[in-house]
Short mmCIF file of C-alpha atoms and ligand atoms in Angstrom, two decimals:
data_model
loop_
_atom_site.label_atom_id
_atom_site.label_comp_id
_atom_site.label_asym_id
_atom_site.label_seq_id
_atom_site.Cartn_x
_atom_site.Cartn_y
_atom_site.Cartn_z
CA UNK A 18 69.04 31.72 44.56
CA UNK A 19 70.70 29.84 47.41
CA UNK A 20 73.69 27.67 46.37
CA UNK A 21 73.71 23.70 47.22
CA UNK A 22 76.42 23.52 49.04
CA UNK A 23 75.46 26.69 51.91
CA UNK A 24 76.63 24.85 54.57
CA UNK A 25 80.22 25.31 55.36
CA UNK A 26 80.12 28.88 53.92
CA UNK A 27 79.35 32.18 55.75
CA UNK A 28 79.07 33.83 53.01
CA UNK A 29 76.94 34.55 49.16
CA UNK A 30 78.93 34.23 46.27
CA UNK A 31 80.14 37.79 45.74
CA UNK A 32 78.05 38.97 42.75
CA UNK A 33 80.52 39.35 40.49
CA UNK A 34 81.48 35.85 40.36
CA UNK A 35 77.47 34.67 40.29
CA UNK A 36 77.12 34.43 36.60
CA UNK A 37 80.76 33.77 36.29
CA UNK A 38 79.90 30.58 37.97
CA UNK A 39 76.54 29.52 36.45
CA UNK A 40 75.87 27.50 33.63
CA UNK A 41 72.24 28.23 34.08
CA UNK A 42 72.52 30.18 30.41
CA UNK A 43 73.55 27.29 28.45
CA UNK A 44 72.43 23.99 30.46
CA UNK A 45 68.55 25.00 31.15
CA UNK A 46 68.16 22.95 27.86
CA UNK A 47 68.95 20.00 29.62
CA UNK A 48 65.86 20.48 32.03
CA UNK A 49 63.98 17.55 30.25
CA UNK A 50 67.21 14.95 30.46
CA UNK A 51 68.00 15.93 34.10
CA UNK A 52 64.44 15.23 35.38
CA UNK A 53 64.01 12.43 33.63
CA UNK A 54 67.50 11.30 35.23
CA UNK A 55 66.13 12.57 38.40
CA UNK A 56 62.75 10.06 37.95
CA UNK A 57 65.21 7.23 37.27
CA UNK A 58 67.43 8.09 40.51
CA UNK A 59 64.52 7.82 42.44
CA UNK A 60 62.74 5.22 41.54
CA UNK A 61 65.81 3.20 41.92
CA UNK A 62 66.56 4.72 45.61
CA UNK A 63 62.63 3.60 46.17
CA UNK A 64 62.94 0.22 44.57
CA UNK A 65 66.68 -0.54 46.61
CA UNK A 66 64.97 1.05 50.14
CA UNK A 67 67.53 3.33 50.17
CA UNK A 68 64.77 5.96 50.39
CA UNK A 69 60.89 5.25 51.65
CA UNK A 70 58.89 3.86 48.68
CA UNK A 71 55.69 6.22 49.22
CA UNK A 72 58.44 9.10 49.13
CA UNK A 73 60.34 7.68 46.04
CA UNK A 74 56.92 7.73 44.61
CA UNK A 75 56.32 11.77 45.61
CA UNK A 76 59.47 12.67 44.15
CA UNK A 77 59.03 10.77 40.53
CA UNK A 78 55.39 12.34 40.61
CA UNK A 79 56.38 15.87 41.59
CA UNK A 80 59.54 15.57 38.76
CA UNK A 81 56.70 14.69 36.28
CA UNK A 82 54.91 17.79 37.37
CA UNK A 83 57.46 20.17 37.05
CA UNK A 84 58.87 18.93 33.55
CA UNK A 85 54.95 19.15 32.69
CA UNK A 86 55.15 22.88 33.93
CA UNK A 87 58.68 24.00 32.38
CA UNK A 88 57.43 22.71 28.84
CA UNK A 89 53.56 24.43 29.31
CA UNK A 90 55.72 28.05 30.29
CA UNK A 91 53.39 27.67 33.88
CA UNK A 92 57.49 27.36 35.71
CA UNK A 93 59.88 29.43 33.98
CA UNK A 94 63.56 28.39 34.78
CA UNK A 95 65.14 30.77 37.10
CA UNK A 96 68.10 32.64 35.15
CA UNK A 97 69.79 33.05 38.74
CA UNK A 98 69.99 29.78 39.67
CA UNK A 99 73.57 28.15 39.62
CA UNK A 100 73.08 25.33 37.22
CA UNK A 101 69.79 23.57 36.01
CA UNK A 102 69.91 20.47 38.63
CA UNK A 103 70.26 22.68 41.14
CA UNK A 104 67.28 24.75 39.94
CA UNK A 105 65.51 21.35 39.60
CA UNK A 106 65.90 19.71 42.24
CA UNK A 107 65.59 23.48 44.34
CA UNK A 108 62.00 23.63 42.52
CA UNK A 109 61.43 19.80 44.19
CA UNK A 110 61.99 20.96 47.84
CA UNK A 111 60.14 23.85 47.13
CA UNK A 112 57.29 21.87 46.50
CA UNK A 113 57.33 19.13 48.54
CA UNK A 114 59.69 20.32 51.69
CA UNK A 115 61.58 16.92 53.21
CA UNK A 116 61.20 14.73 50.98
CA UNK A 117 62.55 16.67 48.50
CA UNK A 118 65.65 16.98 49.96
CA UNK A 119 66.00 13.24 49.98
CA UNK A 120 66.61 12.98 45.89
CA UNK A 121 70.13 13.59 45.87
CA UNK A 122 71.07 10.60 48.33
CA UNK A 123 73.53 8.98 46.67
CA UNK A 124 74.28 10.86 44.28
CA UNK A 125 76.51 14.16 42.91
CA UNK A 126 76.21 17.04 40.38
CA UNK A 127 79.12 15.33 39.15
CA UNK A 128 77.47 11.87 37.80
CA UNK A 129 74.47 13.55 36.97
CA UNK A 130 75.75 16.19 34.83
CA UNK A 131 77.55 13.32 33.15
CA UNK A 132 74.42 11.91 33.01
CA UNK A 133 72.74 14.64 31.46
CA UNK A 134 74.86 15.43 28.61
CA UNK A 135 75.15 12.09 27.12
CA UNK A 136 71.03 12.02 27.17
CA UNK A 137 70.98 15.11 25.83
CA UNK A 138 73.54 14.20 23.18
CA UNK A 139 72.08 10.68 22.47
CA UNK A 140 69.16 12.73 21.39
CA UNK A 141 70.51 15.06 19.21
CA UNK A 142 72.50 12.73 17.40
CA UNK A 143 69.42 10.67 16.03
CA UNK A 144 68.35 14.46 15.12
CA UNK A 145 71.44 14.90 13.61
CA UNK A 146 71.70 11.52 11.47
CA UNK A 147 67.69 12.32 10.11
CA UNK A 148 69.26 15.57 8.54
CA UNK A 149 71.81 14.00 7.19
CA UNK A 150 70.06 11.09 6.01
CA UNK A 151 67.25 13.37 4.64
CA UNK A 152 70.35 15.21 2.49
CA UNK A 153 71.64 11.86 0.87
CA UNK A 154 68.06 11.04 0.32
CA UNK A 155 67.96 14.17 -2.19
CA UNK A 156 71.41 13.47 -3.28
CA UNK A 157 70.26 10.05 -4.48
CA UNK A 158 66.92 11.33 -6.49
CA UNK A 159 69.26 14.25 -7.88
CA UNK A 160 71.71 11.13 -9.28
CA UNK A 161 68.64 9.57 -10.41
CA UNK A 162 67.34 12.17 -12.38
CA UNK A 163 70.60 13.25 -13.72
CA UNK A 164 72.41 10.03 -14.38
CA UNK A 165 73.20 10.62 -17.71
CA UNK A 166 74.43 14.30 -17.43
CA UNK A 167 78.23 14.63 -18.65
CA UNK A 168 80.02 17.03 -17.02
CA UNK A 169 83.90 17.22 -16.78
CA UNK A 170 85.80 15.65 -13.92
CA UNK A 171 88.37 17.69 -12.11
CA UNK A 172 92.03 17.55 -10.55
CA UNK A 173 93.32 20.96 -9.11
CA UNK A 174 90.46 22.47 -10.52
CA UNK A 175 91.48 21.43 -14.43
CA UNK A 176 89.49 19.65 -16.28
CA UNK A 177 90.44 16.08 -16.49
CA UNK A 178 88.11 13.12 -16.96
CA UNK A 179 84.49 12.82 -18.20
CA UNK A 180 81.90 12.27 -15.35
CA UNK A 181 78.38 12.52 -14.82
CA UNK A 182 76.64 14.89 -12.37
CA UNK A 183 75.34 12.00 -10.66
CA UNK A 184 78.68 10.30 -10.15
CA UNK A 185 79.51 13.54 -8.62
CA UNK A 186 77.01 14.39 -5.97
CA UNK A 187 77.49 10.68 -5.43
CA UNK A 188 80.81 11.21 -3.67
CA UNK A 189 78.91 13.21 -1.26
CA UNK A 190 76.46 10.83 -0.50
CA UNK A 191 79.70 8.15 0.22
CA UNK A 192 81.06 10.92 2.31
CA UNK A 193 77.66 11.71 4.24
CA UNK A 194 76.98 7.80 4.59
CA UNK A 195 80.53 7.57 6.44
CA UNK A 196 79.29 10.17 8.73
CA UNK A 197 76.48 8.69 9.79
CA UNK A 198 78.50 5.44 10.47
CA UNK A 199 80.66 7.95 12.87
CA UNK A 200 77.63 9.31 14.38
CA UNK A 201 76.41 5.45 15.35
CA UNK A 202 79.65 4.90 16.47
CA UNK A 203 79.65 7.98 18.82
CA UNK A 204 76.48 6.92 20.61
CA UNK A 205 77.21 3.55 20.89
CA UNK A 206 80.42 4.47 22.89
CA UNK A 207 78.91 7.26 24.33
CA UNK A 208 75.60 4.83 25.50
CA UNK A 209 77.11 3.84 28.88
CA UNK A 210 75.70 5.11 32.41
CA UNK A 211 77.60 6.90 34.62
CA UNK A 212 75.12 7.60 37.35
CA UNK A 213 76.08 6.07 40.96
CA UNK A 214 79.58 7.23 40.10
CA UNK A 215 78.69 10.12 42.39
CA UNK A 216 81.29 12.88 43.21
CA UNK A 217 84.26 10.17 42.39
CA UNK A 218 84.17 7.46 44.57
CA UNK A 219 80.71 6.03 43.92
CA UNK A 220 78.74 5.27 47.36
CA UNK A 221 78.23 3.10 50.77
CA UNK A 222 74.51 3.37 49.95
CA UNK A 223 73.04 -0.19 48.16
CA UNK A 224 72.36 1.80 44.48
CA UNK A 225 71.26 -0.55 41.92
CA UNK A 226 73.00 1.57 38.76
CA UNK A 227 72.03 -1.11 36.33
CA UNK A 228 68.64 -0.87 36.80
CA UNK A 229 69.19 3.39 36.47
CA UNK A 230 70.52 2.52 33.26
CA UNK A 231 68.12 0.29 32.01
CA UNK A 232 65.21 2.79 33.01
CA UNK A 233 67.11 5.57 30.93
CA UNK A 234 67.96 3.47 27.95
CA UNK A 235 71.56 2.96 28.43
CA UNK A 236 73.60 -0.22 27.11
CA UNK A 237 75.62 -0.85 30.33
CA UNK A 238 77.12 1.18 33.08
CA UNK A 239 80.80 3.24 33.29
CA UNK A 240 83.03 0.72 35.18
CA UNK A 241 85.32 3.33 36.92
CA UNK A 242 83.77 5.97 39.21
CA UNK A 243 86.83 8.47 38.56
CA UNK A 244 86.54 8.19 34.36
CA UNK A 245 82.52 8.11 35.00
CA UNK A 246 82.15 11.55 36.30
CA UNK A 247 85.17 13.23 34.06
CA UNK A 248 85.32 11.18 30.76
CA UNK A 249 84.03 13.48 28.19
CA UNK A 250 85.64 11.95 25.46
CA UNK A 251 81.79 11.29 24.02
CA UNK A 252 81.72 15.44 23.24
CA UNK A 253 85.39 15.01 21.78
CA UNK A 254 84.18 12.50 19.36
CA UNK A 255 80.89 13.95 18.69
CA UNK A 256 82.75 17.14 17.71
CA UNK A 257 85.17 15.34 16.06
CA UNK A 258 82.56 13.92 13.80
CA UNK A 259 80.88 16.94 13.23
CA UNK A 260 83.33 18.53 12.24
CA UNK A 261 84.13 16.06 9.23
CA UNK A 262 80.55 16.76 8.89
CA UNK A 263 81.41 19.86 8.44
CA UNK A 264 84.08 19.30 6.31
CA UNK A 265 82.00 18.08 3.61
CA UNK A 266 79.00 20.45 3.69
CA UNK A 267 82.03 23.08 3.34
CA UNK A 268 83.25 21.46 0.31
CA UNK A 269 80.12 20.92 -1.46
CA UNK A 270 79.50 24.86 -0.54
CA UNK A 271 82.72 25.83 -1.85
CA UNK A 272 81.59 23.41 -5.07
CA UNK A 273 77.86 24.85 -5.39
CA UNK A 274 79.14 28.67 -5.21
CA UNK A 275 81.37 28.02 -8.19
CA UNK A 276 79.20 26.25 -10.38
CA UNK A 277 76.63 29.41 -9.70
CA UNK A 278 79.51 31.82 -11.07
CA UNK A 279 79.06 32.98 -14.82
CA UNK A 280 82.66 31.05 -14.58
CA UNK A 281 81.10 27.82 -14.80
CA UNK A 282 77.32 28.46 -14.32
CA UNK A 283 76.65 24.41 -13.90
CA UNK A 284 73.71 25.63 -11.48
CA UNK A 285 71.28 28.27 -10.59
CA UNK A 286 69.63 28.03 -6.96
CA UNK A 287 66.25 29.06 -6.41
CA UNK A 288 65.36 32.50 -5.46
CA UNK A 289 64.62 31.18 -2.33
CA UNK A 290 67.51 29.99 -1.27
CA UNK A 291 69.97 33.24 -2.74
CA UNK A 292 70.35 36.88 -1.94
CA UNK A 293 70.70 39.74 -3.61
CA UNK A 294 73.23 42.89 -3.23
CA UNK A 295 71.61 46.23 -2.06
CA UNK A 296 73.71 47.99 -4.18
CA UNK A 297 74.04 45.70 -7.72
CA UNK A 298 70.95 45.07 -9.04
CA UNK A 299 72.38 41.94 -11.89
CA UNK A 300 73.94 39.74 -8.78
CA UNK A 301 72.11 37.07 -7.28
CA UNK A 302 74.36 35.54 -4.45
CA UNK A 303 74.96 31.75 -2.72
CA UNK A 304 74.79 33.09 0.82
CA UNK A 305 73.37 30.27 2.50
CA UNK A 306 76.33 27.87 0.85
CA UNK A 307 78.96 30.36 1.63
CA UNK A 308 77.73 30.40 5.43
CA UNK A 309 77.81 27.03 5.55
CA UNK A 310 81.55 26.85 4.42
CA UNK A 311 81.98 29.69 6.94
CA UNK A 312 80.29 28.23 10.20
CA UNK A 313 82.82 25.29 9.21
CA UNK A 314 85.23 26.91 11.31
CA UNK A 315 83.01 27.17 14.38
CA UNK A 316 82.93 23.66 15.22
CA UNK A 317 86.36 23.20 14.05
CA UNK A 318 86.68 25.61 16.87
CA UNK A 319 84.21 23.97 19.29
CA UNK A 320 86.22 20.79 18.88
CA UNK A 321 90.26 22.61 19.65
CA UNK A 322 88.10 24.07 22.98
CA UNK A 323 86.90 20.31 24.18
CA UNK A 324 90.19 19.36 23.51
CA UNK A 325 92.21 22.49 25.33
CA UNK A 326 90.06 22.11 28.13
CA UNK A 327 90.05 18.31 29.13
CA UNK A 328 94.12 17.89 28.02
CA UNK A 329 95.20 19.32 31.71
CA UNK A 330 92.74 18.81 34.44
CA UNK A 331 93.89 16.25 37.01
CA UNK A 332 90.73 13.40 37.97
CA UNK A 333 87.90 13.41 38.21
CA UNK A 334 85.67 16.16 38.14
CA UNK A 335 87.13 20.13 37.48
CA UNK A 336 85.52 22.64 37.13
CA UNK A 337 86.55 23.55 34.00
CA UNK A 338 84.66 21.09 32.43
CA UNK A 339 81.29 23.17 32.71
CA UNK A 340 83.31 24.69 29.41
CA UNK A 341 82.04 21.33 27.61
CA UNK A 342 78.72 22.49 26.69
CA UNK A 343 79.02 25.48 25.33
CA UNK A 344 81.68 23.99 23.01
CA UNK A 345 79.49 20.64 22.12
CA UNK A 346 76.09 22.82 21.93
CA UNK A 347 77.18 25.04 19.55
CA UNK A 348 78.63 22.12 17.33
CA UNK A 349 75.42 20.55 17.33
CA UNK A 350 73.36 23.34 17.04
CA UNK A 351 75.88 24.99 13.74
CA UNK A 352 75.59 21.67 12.07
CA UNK A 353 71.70 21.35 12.71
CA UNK A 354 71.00 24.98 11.32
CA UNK A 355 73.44 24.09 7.93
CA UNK A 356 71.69 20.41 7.51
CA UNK A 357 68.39 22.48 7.08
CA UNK A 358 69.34 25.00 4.89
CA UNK A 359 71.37 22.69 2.69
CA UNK A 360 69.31 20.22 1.84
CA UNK A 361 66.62 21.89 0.44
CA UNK A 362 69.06 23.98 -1.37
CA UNK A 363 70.08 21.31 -2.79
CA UNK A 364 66.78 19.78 -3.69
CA UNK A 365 65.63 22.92 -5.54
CA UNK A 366 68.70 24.03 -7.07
CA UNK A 367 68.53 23.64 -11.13
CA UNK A 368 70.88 21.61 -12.86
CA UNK A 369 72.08 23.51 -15.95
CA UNK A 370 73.30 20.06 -17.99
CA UNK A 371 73.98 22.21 -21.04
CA UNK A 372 76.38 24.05 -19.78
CA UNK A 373 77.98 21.11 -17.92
CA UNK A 374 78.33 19.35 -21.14
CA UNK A 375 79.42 22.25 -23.24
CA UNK A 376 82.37 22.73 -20.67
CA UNK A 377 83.10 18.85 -20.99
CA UNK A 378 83.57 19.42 -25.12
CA UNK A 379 86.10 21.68 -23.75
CA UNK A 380 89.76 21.04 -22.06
CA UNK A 381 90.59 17.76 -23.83
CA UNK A 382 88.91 15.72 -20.82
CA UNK A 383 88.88 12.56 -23.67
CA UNK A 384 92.84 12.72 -24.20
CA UNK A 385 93.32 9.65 -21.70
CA UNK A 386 90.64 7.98 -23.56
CA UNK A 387 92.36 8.73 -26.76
CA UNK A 388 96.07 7.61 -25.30
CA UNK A 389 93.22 3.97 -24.25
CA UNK A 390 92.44 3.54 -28.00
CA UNK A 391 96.09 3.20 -28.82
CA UNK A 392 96.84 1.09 -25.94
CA UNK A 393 93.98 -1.27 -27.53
CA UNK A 394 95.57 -0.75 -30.73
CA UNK A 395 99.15 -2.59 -29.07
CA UNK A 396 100.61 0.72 -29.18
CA UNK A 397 102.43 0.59 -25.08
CA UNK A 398 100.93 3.39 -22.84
CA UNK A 399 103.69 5.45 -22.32
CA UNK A 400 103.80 6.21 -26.20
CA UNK A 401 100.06 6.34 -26.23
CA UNK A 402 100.21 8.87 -23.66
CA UNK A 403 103.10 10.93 -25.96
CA UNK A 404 101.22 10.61 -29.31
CA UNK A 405 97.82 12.29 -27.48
CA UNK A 406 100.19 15.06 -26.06
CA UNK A 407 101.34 16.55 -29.80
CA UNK A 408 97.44 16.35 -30.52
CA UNK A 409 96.50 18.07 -27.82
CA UNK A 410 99.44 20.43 -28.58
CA UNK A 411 98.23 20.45 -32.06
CA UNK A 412 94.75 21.47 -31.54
CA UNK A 413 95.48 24.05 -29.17
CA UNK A 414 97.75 25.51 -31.68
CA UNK A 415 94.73 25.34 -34.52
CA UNK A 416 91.86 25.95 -32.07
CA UNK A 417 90.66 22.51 -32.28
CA UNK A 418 89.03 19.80 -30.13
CA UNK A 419 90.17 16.52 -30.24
CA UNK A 420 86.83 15.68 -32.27
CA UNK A 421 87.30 18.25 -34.98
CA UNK A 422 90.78 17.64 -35.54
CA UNK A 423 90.84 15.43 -39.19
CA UNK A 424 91.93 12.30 -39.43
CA UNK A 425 94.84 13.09 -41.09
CA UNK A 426 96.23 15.25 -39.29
CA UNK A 427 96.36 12.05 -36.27
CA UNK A 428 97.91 10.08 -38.91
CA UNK A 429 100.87 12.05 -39.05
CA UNK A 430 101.19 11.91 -35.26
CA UNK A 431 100.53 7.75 -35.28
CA UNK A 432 99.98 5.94 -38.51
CA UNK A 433 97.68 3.23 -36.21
CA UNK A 434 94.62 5.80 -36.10
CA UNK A 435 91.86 5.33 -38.06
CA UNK A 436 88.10 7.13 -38.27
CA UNK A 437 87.16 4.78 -35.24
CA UNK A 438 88.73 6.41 -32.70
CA UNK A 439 86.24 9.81 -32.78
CA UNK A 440 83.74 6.86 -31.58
CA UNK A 441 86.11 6.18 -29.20
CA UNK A 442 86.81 9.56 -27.90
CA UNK A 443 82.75 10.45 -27.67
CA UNK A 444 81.99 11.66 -24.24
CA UNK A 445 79.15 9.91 -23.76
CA UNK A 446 81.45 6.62 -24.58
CA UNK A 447 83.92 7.51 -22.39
CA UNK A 448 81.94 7.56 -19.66
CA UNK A 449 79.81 4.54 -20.10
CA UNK A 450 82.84 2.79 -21.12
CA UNK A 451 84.53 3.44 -17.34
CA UNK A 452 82.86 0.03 -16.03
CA UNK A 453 85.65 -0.10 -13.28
CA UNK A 454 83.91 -0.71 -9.85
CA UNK A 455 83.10 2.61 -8.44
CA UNK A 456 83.69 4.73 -11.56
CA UNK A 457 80.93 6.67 -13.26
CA UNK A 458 78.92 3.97 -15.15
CA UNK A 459 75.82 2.91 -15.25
CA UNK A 460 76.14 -0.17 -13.21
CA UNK A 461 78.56 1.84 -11.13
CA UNK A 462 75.93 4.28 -10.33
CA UNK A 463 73.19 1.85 -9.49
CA UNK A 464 75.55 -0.10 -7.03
CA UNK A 465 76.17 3.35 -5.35
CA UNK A 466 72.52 4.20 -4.98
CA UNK A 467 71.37 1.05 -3.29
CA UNK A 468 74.42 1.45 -0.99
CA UNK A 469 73.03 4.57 0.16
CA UNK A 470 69.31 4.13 0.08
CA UNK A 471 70.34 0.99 2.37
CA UNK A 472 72.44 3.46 4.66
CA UNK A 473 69.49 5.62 5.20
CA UNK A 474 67.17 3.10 5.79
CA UNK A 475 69.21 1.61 8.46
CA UNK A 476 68.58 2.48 12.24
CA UNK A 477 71.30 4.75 13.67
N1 LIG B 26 77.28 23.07 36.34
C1 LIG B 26 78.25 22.07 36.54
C2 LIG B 26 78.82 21.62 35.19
O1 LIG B 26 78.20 21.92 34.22
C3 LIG B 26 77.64 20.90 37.20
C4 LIG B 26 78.58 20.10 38.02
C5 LIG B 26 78.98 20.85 39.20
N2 LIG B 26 79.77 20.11 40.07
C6 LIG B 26 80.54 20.71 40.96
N3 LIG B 26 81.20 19.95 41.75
N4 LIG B 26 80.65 22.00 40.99
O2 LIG B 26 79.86 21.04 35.10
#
């Protein structure tokens, strides 16, 4: 397909260098947001005369027809061309000869790939935020229906402090709500028009770039021409956010594949959402969590390219920046294909509570509670924290738990104890006992859900 910019050159693009060029392969998706970019342009070059009205009017009408045919399959999208506006707006003079050729008046492949990327990424972060949503939607009903499940807190992976399931998959729903706020704040930075910055230096021609941005949904214009047309800090952030997206569906992987482990065995996922070995017939793997936890790295990797590639290139526009969208696609799309395995994952997993509480009776995860009961008895923490250390020692050495250990024998170790502190050191005490703001009671748990029901019923 004949380049754009023929003129000055007596020459083709040597062959080799064609598909080196094009970004046909990875921007074609953008067909909808450039035409409708296109439609905007035009209208506005009808509406400020800088183009006959009855001709502005052809153009929109003709963009409407092609988008109409792309979508149906009647136009297919030309794998030779050299980008998708030029296939566009080649498929335009094709149709209607002259006046085709009048669309790109004041304008540049520049702006309007700038243009098209943050439509196209405006769009796919709403799709992004309903996954997420939809995931602490099922986190919430999960915390619901298990808000009463003991299981044992951790710190480096040793059992420390008695929790409830729900408290638990609560964190993730606090960490998934902060993402959304990032997402929010991504598009409302990113919600800026940077059309009618042209190649660099905006135009002599009388554009009206508000009205361009009002038609397309924009908050405002981009105030410099140079930052309009190479800012691409709005695919930095976005992959910056994903990737703490990422982040968190990685650790809630790593979390869901050991709890299905005979290890632990706090869960079983559903048939449908495990695999099986071809050559062990017992195993029954969490493939879909551990590819999630692997694709982590790909948009940890999309984000170092958006950052290699913008940290040299002089203003404005480089060429180098055509790298962008491979990097920022692939984010989105990797975080899109996790979201929707994930969540339903999630949703149908089973939640083996007996297990869960039988490793809670185990690992002394009541000793601080203990060391609390002395505290309340006067006894100063420090020495309530030494006098539940030689019973812990104790019990280990007798294969005890802190509940079958006899009175007595916690009389020896401090003469304040009496039978009142096995009510105290009752798991299901301990827990509803944390009141503290944010900790794993009741009242705790019920703040947290309304926080994040609100969250997802908020616009983004
Ligand atoms: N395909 C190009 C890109 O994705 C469009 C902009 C081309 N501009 C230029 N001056 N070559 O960045």
């Amino acid at each position: 397909m004949a380049q754009l910019w023929k003129g000055r050159f007596k020459k083709e693009l040597a062959e080799e260098t064609n598909d080196f060029n094009s970004s046909i392969a990875f921007d074609s998706r953008m067909f909808e947001e450039d035409i409708k970019g296109s439609i905007a342009h035009a209208t506005m070059l009808g509406t400020s005369g800088i183009i006959e009205k009855s001709e502005s009017e052809k153009i929109t009408a003709e963009l409407e027809k092609i988008l109409q045919d792309i979508k149906s399959g009647a136009l297919a999208i030309d794998r030779n061309a050299e980008d998708i506006h030029t296939f566009i707006e080649g498929e335009l003079t094709k149709r209607l000869g002259q006046t085709g050729k009048r669309l790109h008046t004041a304008r540049s492949r520049n702006d309007q790939v700038a243009l098209d990327i943050r439509l196209t990424l405006r769009k796919e972060i709403i799709a992004i935020a309903d996954k997420v949503k939809k995931l602490i939607g099922v986190l919430c009903d999960k915390a619901e229906e298990y808000a009463d499940a003991i299981m044992p807190g951790y710190t480096h992976l040793q059992r420390a402090q008695p929790i409830t399931f729900a408290h638990h998959i609560m964190a993730y729903a606090a960490m998934l709500c902060r993402d959304l706020d990032r997402l929010s704040d991504v598009k409302r930075r990113m919600n800026v028009c940077p059309l009618g910055s042209c190649a660099l230096a905006g135009t002599t021609y009388p554009t009206d770039r508000n009205q361009v941005a009002e038609l397309l949904g924009f908050d405002g214009i981009t105030l410099n021409s140079l930052d309009g047309v190479s800012d691409r800090d709005f695919c930095i952030e976005l992959a910056s956010a994903l990737s703490i997206i990422m982040v968190h569906l990685s650790r809630f992987s790593e979390e869901i594949i050991m709890w299905c482990s005979w290890e632990f065995k706090f869960v079983e996922l559903d048939d449908a959402f495990s695999t099986g070995s071809s050559i062990m017939p017992q195993k029954k793997n969490p493939d879909i969590a551990e590819l999630v936890r692997g694709k982590s790295g790909r948009v940890f990797g999309d984000l170092t390219t958006l950052l290699t590639v913008m940290k040299g290139i002089a203003l404005a526009y480089n060429k180098d920046m055509q790298e962008d969208k491979e990097a920022i696609f692939d984010a989105v799309d990797t975080v899109k294909v996790c979201l929707t395995a994930f969540t339903p994952m999630i949703e149908t997993m089973t939640v083996l509570t007996e297990n869960m509480r039988n490793a809670a009776a185990k690992g002394f995860i009541n000793a601080t509670d203990c060391a609390d009961w002395l505290v309340g008895k006067g006894l100063p923490f420090r020495d309530a924290y030494k006098a539940t250390g030689e019973l812990v020692a104790l019990c280990i050495d007798r294969n005890l738990t802190l509940e079958t250990l006899p009175i007595d024998e916690y009389k020896k170790v401090c003469d304040l104890f009496d039978d009142g502190i096995y009510d105290a050191i009752n798991l299901e005490k301990c827990v509803a006992g944390r009141l503290s703001e944010g900790g794993p009671g009741r009242e705790s748990l019920a703040v947290q859900l309304a926080a994040a029901r609100k969250k997802i019923a908020e616009n983004h």
